[in-house]
Coordinates of C-alpha atoms in Angstrom, one line a residue:
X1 CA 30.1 334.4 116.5
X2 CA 30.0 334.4 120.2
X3 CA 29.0 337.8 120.5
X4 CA 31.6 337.5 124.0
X5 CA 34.6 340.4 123.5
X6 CA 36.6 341.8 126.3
X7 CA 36.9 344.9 125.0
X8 CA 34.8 347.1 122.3
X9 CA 35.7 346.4 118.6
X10 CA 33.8 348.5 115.8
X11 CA 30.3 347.0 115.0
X12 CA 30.9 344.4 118.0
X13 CA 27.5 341.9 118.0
X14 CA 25.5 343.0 121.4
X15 CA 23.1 340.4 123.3
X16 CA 19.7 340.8 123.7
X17 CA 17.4 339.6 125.9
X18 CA 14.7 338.5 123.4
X19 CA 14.8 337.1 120.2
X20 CA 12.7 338.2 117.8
X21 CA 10.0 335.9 116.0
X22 CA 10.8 337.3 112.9
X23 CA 13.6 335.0 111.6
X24 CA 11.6 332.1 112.3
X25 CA 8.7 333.4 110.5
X26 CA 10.5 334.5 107.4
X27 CA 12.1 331.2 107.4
X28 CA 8.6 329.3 107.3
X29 CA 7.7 331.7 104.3
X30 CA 11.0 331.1 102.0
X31 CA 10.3 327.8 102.6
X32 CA 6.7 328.1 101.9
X33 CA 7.7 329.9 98.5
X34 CA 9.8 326.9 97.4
X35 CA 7.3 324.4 97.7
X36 CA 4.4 326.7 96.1
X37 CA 7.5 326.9 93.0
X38 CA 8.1 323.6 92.8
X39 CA 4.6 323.2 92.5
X40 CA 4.4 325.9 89.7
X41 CA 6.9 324.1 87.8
X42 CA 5.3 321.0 88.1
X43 CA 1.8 322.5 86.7
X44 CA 3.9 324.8 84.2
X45 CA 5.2 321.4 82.4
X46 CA 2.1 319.5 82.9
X47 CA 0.1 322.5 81.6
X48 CA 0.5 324.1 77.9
X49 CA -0.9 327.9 77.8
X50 CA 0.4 331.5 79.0
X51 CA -0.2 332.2 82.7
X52 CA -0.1 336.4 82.2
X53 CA -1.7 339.2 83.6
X54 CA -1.4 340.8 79.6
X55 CA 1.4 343.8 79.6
X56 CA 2.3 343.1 83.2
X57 CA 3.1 339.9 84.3
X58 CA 3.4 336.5 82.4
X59 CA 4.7 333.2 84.0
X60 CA 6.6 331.1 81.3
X61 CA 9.3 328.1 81.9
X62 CA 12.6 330.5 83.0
X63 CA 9.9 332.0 85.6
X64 CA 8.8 328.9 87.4
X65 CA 12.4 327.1 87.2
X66 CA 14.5 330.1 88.5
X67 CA 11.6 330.5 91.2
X68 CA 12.4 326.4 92.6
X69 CA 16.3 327.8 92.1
X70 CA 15.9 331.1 93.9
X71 CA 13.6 330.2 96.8
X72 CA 15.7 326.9 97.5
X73 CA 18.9 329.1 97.8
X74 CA 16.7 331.6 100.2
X75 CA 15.2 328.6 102.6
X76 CA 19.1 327.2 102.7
X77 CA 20.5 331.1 103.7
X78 CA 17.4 332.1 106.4
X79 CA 18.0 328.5 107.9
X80 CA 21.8 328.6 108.1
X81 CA 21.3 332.3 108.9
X82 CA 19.2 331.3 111.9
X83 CA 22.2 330.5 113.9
X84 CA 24.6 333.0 111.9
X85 CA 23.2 335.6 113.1
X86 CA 22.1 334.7 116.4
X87 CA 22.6 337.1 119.2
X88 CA 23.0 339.9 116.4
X89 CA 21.9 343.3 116.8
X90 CA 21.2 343.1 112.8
X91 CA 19.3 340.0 112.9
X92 CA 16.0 341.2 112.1
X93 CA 17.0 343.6 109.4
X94 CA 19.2 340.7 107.7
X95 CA 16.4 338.7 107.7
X96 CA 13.8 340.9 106.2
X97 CA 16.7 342.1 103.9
X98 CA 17.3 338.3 102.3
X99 CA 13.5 337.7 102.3
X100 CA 12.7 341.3 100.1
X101 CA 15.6 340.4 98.0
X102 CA 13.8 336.8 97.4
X103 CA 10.6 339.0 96.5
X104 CA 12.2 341.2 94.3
X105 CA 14.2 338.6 92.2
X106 CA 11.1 336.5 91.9
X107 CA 9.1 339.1 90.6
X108 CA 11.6 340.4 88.0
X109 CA 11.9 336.6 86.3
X110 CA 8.0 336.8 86.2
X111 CA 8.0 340.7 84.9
X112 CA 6.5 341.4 81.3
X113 CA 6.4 345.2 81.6
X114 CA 9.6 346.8 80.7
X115 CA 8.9 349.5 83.9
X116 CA 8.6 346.7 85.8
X117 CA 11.4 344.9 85.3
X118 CA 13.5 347.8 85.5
X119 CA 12.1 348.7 89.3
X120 CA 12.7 345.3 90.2
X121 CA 16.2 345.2 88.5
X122 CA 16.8 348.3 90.9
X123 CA 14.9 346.8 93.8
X124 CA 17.2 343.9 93.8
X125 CA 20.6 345.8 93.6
X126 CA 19.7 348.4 96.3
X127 CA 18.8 345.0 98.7
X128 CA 22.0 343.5 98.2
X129 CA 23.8 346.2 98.7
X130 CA 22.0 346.6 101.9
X131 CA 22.9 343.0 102.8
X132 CA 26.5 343.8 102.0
X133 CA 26.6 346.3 104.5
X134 CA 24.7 344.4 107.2
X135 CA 26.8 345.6 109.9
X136 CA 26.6 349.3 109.6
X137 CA 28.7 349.9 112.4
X138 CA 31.4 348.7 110.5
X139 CA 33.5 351.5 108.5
X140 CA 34.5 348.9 105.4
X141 CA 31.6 347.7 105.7
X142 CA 29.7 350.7 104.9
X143 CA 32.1 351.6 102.3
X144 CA 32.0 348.4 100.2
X145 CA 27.7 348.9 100.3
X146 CA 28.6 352.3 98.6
X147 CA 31.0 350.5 96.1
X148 CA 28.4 347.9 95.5
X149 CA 25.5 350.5 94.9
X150 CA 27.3 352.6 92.7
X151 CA 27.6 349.9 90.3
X152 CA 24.6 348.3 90.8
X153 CA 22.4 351.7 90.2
X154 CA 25.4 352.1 87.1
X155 CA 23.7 348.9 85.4
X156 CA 20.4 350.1 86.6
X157 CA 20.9 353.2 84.6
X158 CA 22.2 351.3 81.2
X159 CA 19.2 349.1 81.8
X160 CA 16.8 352.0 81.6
X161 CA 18.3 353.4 78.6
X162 CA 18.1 349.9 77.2
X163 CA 14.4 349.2 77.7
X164 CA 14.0 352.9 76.6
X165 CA 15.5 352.5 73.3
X166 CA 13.7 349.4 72.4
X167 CA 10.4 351.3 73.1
X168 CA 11.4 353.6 71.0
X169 CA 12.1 351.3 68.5
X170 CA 9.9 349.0 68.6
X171 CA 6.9 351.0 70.4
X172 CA 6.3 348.0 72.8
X173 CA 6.2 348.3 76.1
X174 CA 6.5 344.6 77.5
X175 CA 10.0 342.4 77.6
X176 CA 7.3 339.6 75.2
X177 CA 6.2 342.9 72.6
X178 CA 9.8 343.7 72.2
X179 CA 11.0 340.1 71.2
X180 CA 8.1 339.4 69.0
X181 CA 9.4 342.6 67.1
X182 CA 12.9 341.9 66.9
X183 CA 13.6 340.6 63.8
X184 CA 12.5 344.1 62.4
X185 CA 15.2 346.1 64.8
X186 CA 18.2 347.5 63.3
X187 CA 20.2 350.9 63.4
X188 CA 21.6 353.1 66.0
X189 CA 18.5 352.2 68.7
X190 CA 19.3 349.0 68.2
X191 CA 22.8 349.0 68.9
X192 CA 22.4 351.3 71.8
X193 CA 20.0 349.1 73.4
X194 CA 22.2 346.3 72.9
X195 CA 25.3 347.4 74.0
X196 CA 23.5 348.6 77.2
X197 CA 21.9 345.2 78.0
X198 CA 25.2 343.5 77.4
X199 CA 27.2 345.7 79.6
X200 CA 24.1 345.9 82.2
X201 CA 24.5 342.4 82.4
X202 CA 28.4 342.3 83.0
X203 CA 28.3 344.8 85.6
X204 CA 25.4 342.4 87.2
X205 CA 27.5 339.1 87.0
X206 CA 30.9 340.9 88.2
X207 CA 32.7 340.4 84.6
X208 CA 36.1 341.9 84.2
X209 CA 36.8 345.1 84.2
X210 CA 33.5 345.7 86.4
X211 CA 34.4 342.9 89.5
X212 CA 35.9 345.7 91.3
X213 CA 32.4 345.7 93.7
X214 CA 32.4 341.6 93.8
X215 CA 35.8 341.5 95.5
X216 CA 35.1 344.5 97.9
X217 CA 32.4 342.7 99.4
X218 CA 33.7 340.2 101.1
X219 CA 33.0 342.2 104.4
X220 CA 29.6 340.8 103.7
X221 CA 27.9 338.5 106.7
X222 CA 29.0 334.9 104.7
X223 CA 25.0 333.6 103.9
X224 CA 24.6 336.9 102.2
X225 CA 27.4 336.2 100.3
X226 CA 26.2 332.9 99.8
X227 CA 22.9 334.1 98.6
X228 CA 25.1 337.1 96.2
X229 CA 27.4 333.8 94.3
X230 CA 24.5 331.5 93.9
X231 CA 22.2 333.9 92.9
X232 CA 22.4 337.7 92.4
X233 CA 25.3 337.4 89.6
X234 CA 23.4 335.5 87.5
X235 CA 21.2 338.6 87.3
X236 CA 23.2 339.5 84.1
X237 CA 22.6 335.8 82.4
X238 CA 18.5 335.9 83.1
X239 CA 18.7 339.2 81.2
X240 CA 20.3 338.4 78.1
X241 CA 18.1 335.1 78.2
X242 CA 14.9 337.7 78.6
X243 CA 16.3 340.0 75.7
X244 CA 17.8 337.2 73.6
X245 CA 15.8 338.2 70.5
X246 CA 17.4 341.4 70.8
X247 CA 21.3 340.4 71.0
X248 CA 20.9 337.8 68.8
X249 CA 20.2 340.1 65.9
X250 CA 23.6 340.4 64.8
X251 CA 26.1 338.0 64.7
X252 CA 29.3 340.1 65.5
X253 CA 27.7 341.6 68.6
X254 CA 27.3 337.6 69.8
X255 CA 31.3 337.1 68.9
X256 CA 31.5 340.0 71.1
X257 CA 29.7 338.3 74.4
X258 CA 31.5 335.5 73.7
X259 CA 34.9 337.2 73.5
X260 CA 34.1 339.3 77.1
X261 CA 33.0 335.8 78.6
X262 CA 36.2 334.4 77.4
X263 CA 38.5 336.9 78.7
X264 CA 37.0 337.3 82.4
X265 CA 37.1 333.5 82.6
X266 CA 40.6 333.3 81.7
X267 CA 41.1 336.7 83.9
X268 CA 38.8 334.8 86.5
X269 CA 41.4 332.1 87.2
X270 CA 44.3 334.3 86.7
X271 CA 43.0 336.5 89.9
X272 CA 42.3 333.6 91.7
X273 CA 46.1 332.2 91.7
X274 CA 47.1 335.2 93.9
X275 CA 43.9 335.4 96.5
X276 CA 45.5 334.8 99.8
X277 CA 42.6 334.1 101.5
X278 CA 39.3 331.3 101.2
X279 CA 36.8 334.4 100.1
X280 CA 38.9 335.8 97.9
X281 CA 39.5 332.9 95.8
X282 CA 35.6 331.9 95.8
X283 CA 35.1 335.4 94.5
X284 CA 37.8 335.0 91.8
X285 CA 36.1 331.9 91.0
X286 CA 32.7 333.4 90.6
X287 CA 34.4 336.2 88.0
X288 CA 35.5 332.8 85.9
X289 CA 32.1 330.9 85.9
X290 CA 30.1 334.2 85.0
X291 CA 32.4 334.3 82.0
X292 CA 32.0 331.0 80.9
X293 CA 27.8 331.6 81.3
X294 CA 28.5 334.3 79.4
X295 CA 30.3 332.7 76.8
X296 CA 27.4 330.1 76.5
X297 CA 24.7 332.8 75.9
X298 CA 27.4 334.6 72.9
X299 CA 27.4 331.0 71.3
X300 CA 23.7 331.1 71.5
X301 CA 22.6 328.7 73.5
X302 CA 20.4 330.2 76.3
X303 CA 19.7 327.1 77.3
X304 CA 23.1 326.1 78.3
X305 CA 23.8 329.6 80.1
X306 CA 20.5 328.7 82.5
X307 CA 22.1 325.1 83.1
X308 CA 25.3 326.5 84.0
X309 CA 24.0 329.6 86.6
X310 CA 21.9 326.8 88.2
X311 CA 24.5 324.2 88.2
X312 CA 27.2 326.9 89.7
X313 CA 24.4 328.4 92.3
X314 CA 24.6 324.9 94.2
X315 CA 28.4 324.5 93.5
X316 CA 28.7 328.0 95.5
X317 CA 26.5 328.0 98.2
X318 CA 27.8 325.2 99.4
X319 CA 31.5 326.1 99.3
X320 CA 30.2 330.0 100.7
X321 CA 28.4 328.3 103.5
X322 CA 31.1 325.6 104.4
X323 CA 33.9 328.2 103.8
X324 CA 34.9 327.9 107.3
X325 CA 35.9 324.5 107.3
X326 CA 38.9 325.7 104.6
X327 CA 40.0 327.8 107.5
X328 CA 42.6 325.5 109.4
X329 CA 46.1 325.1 110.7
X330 CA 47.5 322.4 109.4
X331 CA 51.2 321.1 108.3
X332 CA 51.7 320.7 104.7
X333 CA 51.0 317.1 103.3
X334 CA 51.6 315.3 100.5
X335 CA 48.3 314.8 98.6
X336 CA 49.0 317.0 95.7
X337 CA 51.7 316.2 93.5
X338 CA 52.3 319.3 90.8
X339 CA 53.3 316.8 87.7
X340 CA 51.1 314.2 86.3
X341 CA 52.9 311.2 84.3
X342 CA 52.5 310.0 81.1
X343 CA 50.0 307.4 81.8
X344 CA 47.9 310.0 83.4
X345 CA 47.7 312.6 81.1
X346 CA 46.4 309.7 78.7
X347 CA 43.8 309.0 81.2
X348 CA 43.0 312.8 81.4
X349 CA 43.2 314.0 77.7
X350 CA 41.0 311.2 77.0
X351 CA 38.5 311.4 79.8
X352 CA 38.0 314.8 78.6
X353 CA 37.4 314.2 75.1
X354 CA 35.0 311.2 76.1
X355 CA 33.4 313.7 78.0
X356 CA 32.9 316.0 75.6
X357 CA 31.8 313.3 72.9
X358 CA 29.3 312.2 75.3
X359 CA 28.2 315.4 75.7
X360 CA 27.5 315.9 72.2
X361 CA 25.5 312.8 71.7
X362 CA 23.6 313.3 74.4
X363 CA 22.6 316.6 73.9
X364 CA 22.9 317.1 69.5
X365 CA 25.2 319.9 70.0
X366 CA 28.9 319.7 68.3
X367 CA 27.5 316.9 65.9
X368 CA 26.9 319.7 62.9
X369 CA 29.9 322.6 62.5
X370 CA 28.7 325.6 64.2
X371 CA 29.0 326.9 67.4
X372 CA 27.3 324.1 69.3
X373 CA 30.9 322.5 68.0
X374 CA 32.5 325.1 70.9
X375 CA 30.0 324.3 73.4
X376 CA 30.8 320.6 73.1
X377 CA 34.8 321.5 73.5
X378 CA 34.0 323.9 76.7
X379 CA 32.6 320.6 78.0
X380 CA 35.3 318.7 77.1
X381 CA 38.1 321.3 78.4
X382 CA 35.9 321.6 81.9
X383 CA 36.1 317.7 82.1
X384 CA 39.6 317.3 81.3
X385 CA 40.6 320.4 83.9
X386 CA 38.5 318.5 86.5
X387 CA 40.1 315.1 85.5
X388 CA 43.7 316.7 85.9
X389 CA 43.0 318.3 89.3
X390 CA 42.0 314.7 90.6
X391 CA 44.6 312.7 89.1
X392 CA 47.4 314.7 90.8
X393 CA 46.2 313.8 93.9
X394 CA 48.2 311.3 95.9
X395 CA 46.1 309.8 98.5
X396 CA 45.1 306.6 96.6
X397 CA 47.1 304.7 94.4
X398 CA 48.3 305.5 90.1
X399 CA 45.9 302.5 89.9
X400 CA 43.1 303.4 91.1
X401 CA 43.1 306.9 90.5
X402 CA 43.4 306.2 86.5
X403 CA 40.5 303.7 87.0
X404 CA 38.7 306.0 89.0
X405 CA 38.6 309.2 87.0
X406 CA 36.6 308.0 83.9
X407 CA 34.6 306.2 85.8
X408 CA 33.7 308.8 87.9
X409 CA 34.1 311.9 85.7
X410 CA 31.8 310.2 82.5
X411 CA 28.4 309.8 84.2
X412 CA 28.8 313.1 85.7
X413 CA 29.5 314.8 82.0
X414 CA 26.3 312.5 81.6
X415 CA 24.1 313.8 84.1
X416 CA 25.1 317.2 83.2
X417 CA 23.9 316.7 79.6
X418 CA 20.4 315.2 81.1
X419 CA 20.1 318.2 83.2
X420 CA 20.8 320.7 80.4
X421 CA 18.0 318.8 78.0
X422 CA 15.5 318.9 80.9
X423 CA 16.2 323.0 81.4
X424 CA 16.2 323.3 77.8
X425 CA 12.7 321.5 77.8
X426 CA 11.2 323.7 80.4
X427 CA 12.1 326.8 78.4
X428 CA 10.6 325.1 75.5
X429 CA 8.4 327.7 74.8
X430 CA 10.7 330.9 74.9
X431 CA 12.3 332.6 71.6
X432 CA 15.6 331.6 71.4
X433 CA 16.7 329.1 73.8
X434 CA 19.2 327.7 71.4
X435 CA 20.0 330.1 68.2
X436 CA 23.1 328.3 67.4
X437 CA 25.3 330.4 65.0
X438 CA 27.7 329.7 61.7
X439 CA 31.2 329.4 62.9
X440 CA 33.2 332.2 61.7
X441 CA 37.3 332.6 61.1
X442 CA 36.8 334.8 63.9
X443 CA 35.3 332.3 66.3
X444 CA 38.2 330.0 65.4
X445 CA 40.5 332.6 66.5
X446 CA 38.9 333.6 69.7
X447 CA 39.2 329.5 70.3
X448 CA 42.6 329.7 69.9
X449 CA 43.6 332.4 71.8
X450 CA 41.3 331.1 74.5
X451 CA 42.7 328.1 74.5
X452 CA 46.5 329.1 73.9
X453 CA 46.3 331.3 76.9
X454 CA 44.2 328.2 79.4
X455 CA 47.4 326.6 78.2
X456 CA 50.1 329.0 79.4
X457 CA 48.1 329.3 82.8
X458 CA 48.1 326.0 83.5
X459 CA 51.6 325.4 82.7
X460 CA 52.8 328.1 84.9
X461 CA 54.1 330.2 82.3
X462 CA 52.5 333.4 83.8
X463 CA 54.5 333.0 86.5
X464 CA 57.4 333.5 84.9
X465 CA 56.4 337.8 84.9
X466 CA 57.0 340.0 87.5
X467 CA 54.9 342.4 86.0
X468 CA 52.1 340.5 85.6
X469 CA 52.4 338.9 89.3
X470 CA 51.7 342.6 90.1
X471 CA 49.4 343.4 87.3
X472 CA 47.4 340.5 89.1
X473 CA 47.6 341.7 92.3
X474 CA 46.6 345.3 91.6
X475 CA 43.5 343.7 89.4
X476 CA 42.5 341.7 92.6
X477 CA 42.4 344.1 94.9
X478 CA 39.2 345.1 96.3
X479 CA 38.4 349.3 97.0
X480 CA 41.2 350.7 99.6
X481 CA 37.8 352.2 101.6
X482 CA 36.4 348.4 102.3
X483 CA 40.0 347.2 103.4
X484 CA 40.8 345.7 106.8
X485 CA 43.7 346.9 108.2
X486 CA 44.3 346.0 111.6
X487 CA 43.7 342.7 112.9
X488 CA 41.4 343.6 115.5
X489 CA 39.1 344.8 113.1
X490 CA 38.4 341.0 111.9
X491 CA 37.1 340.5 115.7
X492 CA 33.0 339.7 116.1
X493 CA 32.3 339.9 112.5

């Protein structure tokens, strides 16, 4: 971003002569926040006992470690943003935009009061929305902050009439009253209030058929969409962790998430196969991950859902921020090869069950029949995707690419089980953080057909259908209004 044109272009960057202090401070202060968290966290697991202002505010385990997460992500955007936006007319408006939405996300983790939560659930939609359209000058960019804050203030509105019904039901007015009283809820408030968190929290994370605002925001300055991916869409998987008590009450409603997980991460890397561009695809991606979050919560295990939305916040960040090193001209090479021998699917299929073995062990889940048993084979499918991707490529030697994989692919799985018994010990103290459930005929055939179609995709069979090439590319298009359709529209932004 030069902020140099030759001629005027629609929302062009214009110099000025002083920068403002403001970016610098607000940098010092995100900063400042992680390393007050961190320090929370360390006390928080130190120190038994509730830290609560009682029927406002209360600071448990999820508060503290989604505080480190959150206001690590914000010191990484306001000091990449630092030279982002340098020069821009926006600067100091982007910056105090990133910094409120920090504030407001770190007081809705640490919300008790339902009327809190809910203005800060609202707070932090209306911010990123504001982010989105950053550059107000720009026509598409305008128009995808309008797509983005009509859905936003749409699960704003099925929030509300969540934390309504539960009042009504259970007369308590703080996220901690209702979940002490669930076991007692039942009936038509109940199934209201449930059906409004779950499909709050898809609109939130950008699940399918509600990603339509995800993709047309990719007008958005690239830390905000950093800061979106590693952290605003996992809005939807903080609040069913919050209201677990309340979905967890019955048992088909938990199929349910676990079915609408399973279909928008199958959807997820369906879109992503015709993105023709670096964005696209990491927003595709996002759609996939939020499903398979999702699917951890349906199975139960909180726990997991938090690991993964931490776990995928670093994964995307990085890949947002670096997403202009993908951009390059280059000839084609030869380091992928599309078929894998018979030696190396051995090494793969068994990496991946290894994986998920070790997994299991590690961690007690998918030892006992019930759905732990599916979390353990969602590990073991991840592995063995990851361990396929790698052996097809051709840069080293058959050798030491078979020899590699496990070797490289095992501690990881590993690691990743250490992580997810650390999370689960800091939310130690919440209801629910694992309510594993009885497997069910239908679980086993939402397995299947999970697993049947992961199948066909990777084997190309989808691409075998016209219709569903187009299907595809109608499903991944974002709004017509936040569309760029002349290439000097790209210029200066």
């Amino acid at each position: 971003m030069s902020g140099h044109t030759s001629k005027p272009t629609v929302g062009a960057l214009r110099e000025t002569d002083e920068s403002s202090s403001v970016p610098v401070v607000l940098t010092w202060l995100a900063w400042s926040l992680f390393a007050a968290s961190v320090a929370a966290l360390v006390v928080r697991v130190r120190l038994d006992g509730a830290w609560e202002i009682p029927g406002a505010v209360a600071v448990d385990g999820l508060t503290a470690l989604l505080w480190v997460v959150v206001t690590f992500f914000s010191g990484i955007v306001h000091s990449y943003s630092r030279r982002y936006m340098a020069g821009s007319a926006h600067e100091t408006d982007f910056f105090v935009g990133v910094f409120s939405f920090t504030l407001a996300v770190m007081a809705l983790v640490a919300a008790d009061h339902v009327a809190l939560f809910w203005l800060c659930w609202v707070a932090m939609g209306l911010l990123m929305a504001r982010l989105i359209g950053t550059v107000d000058g720009w026509r598409q960019a305008r128009a995808a902050a309008g797509v983005a804050r009509r859905y936003f203030l749409a699960s704003s509105a099925l929030l509300g009439v969540a934390v309504t019904a539960l009042w009504w039901a259970t007369g308590a007015t703080t996220v901690s009253g209702i979940a002490a009283s669930a076991d007692g809820l039942g009936g038509p408030a109940w199934f209201v209030a449930a059906t409004a968190l779950v499909l709050a929290a898809m609109i939130q994370s950008a699940l399918v058929p509600f990603h339509g605002w995800l993709l047309s925001s990719m007008t958005a300055p690239t830390p905000a969409s950093a800061l979106m991916h590693a952290g605003f869409v996992n809005a939807g998987g903080v609040l069913l962790a919050r209201f677990a008590p309340v979905v967890t009450v019955d048992a088909t409603l938990m199929l349910g998430i676990v079915a609408v997980g399973a279909a928008s991460a199958l959807l997820g890397k369906l879109l992503k196969t015709v993105q023709p561009d670096v964005k696209g695809e990491l927003g595709c991606s996002t759609v996939g991950q939020m499903g398979f979050m999702i699917m951890q919560a349906g199975l139960g295990f909180f726990g997991a859902a938090t690991t993964h939305l931490i776990v995928h916040g670093f994964y995307k960040a990085y890949h947002f921020l670096s997403a202009g090193e993908a951009v390059e001209h280059a000839v084609p090479t030869e380091e992928e090869s599309g078929k894998t021998s018979a030696v190396g699917a051995l090494v793969v299929l068994a990496t991946g069950l290894v994986g998920g073995a070790t997994f299991a062990v590690l961690t007690g889940k998918g030892t006992s029949v019930d759905s732990g048993l599916l979390l353990a084979a969602l590990v073991a499918l991840t592995t063995l995707h990851a361990a396929r991707s790698a052996v097809r490529q051709t840069a080293l030697s058959p050798a030491a690419r078979y020899g590699a994989i496990p070797l490289v692919f095992l501690p990881a799985i590993a690691g990743y089980a250490l992580v997810y018994e650390a999370v689960s010990s800091v939310l130690a103290g919440l209801p629910m953080v694992s309510a594993s459930t009885e497997l069910t005929a239908l679980h086993a055939l939402v397995a299947v057909a999970f697993l049947a179609a992961y199948v066909a995709i990777e084997t190309g069979v989808h691409e075998r259908s016209e219709r569903l090439y187009v299907a595809l590319l109608n499903a991944g298009q974002p709004a017509p209004e936040t569309m760029l359709t002349a290439t000097e529209e790209y210029n200066e932004h």
